[in-house]
Tab-separated table of C-alpha atoms in Angstrom:
chain	number	residue	atom	x	y	z
Z	1	MET	CA	-65.932	28.838	-13.780
Z	2	ARG	CA	-64.105	25.525	-13.949
Z	3	ARG	CA	-60.937	27.304	-15.030
Z	4	GLY	CA	-61.036	29.519	-11.949
Z	5	ARG	CA	-61.217	26.510	-9.633
Z	6	VAL	CA	-58.202	24.895	-11.284
Z	7	VAL	CA	-56.133	28.090	-11.006
Z	8	GLY	CA	-57.299	28.548	-7.402
Z	9	ALA	CA	-56.285	24.992	-6.539
Z	10	LEU	CA	-52.861	25.348	-8.149
Z	11	LEU	CA	-52.057	28.773	-6.641
Z	12	PRO	CA	-50.762	27.419	-3.250
Z	13	PHE	CA	-48.449	24.988	-5.032
Z	14	VAL	CA	-47.080	27.736	-7.277
Z	15	LEU	CA	-46.378	29.933	-4.233
Z	16	LEU	CA	-44.602	27.085	-2.453
Z	17	ALA	CA	-42.481	26.361	-5.510
Z	18	THR	CA	-41.314	29.983	-5.771
Z	19	GLY	CA	-40.189	30.015	-2.143
Z	20	CYS	CA	-42.477	32.815	-1.008
Z	21	GLY	CA	-39.744	35.429	-1.221
Z	22	ILE	CA	-37.059	33.560	0.801
Z	23	ARG	CA	-33.638	34.385	-0.573
Z	24	SER	CA	-30.851	31.797	-0.803
Z	25	THR	CA	-27.724	32.116	1.337
Z	26	ASP	CA	-24.186	30.791	1.199
Z	27	VAL	CA	-23.025	27.899	3.368
Z	28	VAL	CA	-22.216	29.029	6.891
Z	29	GLU	CA	-19.112	27.364	8.380
Z	30	VAL	CA	-19.492	26.538	12.089
Z	31	GLY	CA	-16.642	24.107	12.774
Z	32	ASP	CA	-15.773	20.421	12.615
Z	33	ALA	CA	-18.258	17.630	13.172
Z	34	ALA	CA	-18.698	16.487	16.749
Z	35	THR	CA	-16.748	13.439	17.895
Z	36	VAL	CA	-17.725	11.060	20.639
Z	37	GLU	CA	-15.418	8.600	22.355
Z	38	VAL	CA	-17.094	5.326	23.229
Z	39	ALA	CA	-15.433	2.836	25.558
Z	40	ALA	CA	-16.562	-0.741	24.943
Z	41	PRO	CA	-15.747	-3.470	27.469
Z	42	ALA	CA	-12.516	-5.130	26.326
Z	43	ALA	CA	-13.551	-8.540	27.648
Z	44	ARG	CA	-16.681	-8.751	25.476
Z	45	GLN	CA	-16.319	-10.482	22.088
Z	46	SER	CA	-18.564	-12.405	19.749
Z	47	THR	CA	-18.597	-15.476	17.554
Z	48	VAL	CA	-20.923	-16.858	14.883
Z	49	LEU	CA	-22.708	-20.192	15.221
Z	50	TYR	CA	-24.984	-21.830	12.649
Z	51	PHE	CA	-28.305	-23.296	13.817
Z	52	ILE	CA	-31.230	-24.811	11.926
Z	53	SER	CA	-34.172	-22.544	11.133
Z	54	SER	CA	-37.291	-23.479	9.199
Z	55	SER	CA	-37.563	-19.852	8.028
Z	56	SER	CA	-34.149	-19.881	6.337
Z	57	PRO	CA	-34.063	-20.969	2.664
Z	58	GLY	CA	-30.923	-23.111	3.125
Z	59	GLY	CA	-32.086	-24.428	6.477
Z	60	LEU	CA	-29.238	-22.764	8.404
Z	61	LEU	CA	-29.175	-19.372	10.057
Z	62	PRO	CA	-26.037	-17.660	11.409
Z	63	VAL	CA	-26.368	-16.494	15.011
Z	64	VAL	CA	-23.994	-14.015	16.638
Z	65	ARG	CA	-23.216	-14.986	20.223
Z	66	ARG	CA	-21.575	-12.654	22.670
Z	67	VAL	CA	-18.774	-14.285	24.592
Z	68	ASP	CA	-17.057	-13.172	27.778
Z	69	THR	CA	-13.360	-13.929	27.443
Z	70	PRO	CA	-10.357	-12.720	29.391
Z	71	SER	CA	-8.772	-9.720	27.732
Z	72	ALA	CA	-5.842	-10.919	25.631
Z	73	ASN	CA	-4.401	-7.419	25.478
Z	74	ALA	CA	-4.031	-7.185	29.249
Z	75	SER	CA	-2.172	-10.441	29.731
Z	76	SER	CA	-0.082	-11.098	26.662
Z	77	GLY	CA	0.081	-7.813	24.792
Z	78	THR	CA	-1.426	-9.389	21.690
Z	79	GLY	CA	-4.881	-8.938	20.262
Z	80	ASP	CA	-7.199	-11.913	19.957
Z	81	ALA	CA	-9.734	-11.902	17.123
Z	82	GLY	CA	-12.286	-13.810	19.178
Z	83	PRO	CA	-12.886	-16.875	21.295
Z	84	SER	CA	-10.963	-20.045	20.486
Z	85	ARG	CA	-12.462	-22.470	17.987
Z	86	GLY	CA	-12.673	-25.034	20.785
Z	87	LYS	CA	-14.887	-22.691	22.818
Z	88	GLN	CA	-16.876	-21.842	19.696
Z	89	LEU	CA	-17.566	-25.527	18.984
Z	90	SER	CA	-18.408	-26.173	22.619
Z	91	MET	CA	-21.122	-23.512	22.358
Z	92	LEU	CA	-22.326	-25.035	19.069
Z	93	PHE	CA	-22.613	-28.550	20.528
Z	94	ASN	CA	-24.500	-27.167	23.551
Z	95	GLY	CA	-27.191	-26.045	21.114
Z	96	PRO	CA	-29.321	-22.917	20.913
Z	97	SER	CA	-29.868	-20.821	24.020
Z	98	PRO	CA	-33.385	-20.722	25.502
Z	99	ALA	CA	-34.041	-17.421	23.712
Z	100	GLU	CA	-32.780	-18.865	20.411
Z	101	ARG	CA	-34.984	-21.966	20.859
Z	102	LYS	CA	-37.949	-19.718	21.536
Z	103	ALA	CA	-37.176	-17.946	18.245
Z	104	GLY	CA	-37.438	-21.304	16.432
Z	105	LEU	CA	-33.785	-22.323	16.157
Z	106	ARG	CA	-32.696	-25.894	16.731
Z	107	THR	CA	-29.746	-28.205	16.220
Z	108	GLU	CA	-29.234	-31.693	14.861
Z	109	LEU	CA	-25.787	-32.015	16.418
Z	110	PRO	CA	-25.488	-34.325	19.419
Z	111	MET	CA	-24.427	-32.978	22.806
Z	112	ILE	CA	-20.690	-33.586	22.935
Z	113	SER	CA	-18.977	-32.885	26.221
Z	114	ASP	CA	-15.644	-34.431	25.196
Z	115	ARG	CA	-12.780	-32.220	24.177
Z	116	VAL	CA	-12.776	-31.126	20.538
Z	117	SER	CA	-9.437	-30.720	18.790
Z	118	VAL	CA	-9.126	-28.069	16.074
Z	119	THR	CA	-6.024	-27.518	13.947
Z	120	THR	CA	-5.451	-25.163	11.038
Z	121	GLY	CA	-2.998	-25.855	8.260
Z	122	GLN	CA	-2.328	-25.402	4.543
Z	123	GLU	CA	-5.126	-27.839	3.690
Z	124	GLY	CA	-7.716	-26.008	5.829
Z	125	VAL	CA	-9.188	-26.712	9.240
Z	126	ARG	CA	-9.268	-30.192	10.787
Z	127	VAL	CA	-11.751	-30.904	13.571
Z	128	ARG	CA	-11.267	-34.097	15.584
Z	129	LEU	CA	-14.199	-35.383	17.644
Z	130	ALA	CA	-14.186	-38.249	20.145
Z	131	SER	CA	-17.482	-39.515	18.715
Z	132	GLY	CA	-18.893	-40.805	15.445
Z	133	VAL	CA	-19.535	-38.431	12.551
Z	134	ASN	CA	-20.941	-40.667	9.809
Z	135	GLN	CA	-24.414	-40.754	11.385
Z	136	LEU	CA	-24.711	-36.924	11.312
Z	137	SER	CA	-27.452	-35.574	9.033
Z	138	GLU	CA	-26.488	-33.252	6.178
Z	139	LEU	CA	-27.825	-30.242	8.117
Z	140	ALA	CA	-25.795	-31.216	11.192
Z	141	ARG	CA	-22.682	-31.545	9.025
Z	142	GLN	CA	-23.296	-28.118	7.515
Z	143	GLN	CA	-23.861	-26.599	10.976
Z	144	LEU	CA	-20.436	-27.827	12.018
Z	145	ILE	CA	-18.631	-26.983	8.763
Z	146	CYS	CA	-20.126	-23.485	8.429
Z	147	THR	CA	-19.452	-22.590	12.047
Z	148	VAL	CA	-15.785	-23.622	11.734
Z	149	ALA	CA	-15.354	-22.092	8.271
Z	150	TYR	CA	-16.839	-18.738	9.289
Z	151	GLU	CA	-13.736	-17.720	11.247
Z	152	GLY	CA	-11.407	-18.658	8.378
Z	153	GLY	CA	-13.453	-17.223	5.507
Z	154	GLN	CA	-15.980	-18.568	3.011
Z	155	GLY	CA	-13.409	-20.492	0.921
Z	156	MET	CA	-12.031	-22.388	3.934
Z	157	THR	CA	-12.164	-26.166	3.688
Z	158	VAL	CA	-13.083	-28.142	6.780
Z	159	THR	CA	-12.373	-31.808	7.485
Z	160	VAL	CA	-14.134	-33.475	10.415
Z	161	LEU	CA	-12.560	-36.655	11.807
Z	162	GLY	CA	-14.569	-38.907	14.104
Z	163	THR	CA	-14.252	-42.355	15.628
Z	164	ASP	CA	-16.110	-43.887	12.686
Z	165	GLY	CA	-14.737	-41.984	9.713
Z	166	THR	CA	-14.173	-38.626	8.087
Z	167	ILE	CA	-16.334	-35.880	6.601
Z	168	GLY	CA	-14.770	-33.708	3.922
Z	169	PRO	CA	-12.787	-31.790	3.111
Z	170	ALA	CA	-15.907	-29.705	2.574
Z	171	ARG	CA	-16.915	-26.061	2.274
Z	172	CYS	CA	-19.857	-24.229	3.792
Z	173	SER	CA	-22.803	-24.319	1.375
Z	174	VAL	CA	-24.631	-21.376	2.954
């Protein structure tokens, strides 16, 4: 009796495995895959900023910010990889957006409204601020260094010059 129940329970699975009499067929060619052309706004670009997050193991979290910039292709005929580093740092020093603050992001960088000078050379990137840099916490320093280094690649060295001294050359530790 027990054997009959086992066979009865397995019978549907055996029928499914055999395919219930459905024969295999060859591949039927129907044409090329569909293509779709998507037009993205040319004036919309993005940049990466580093803010402090208590949920991130290293303390810093990269944030992608969308940036409206004039189309470089329309005016000069050359492509621009993104917003200028000066604009990028201006956004960093302005801190997280209201939505980013609501998500728990914060900054330890002071609000700097003065012009920031950024130059790139053989030795890496040099950032010149019209304020002191020695009082910046280690997280604030890393925010600045990682944000600048992101555009140039992970191995990029960054030197920050302020009115009271110099930080670096240093690399992003995130």
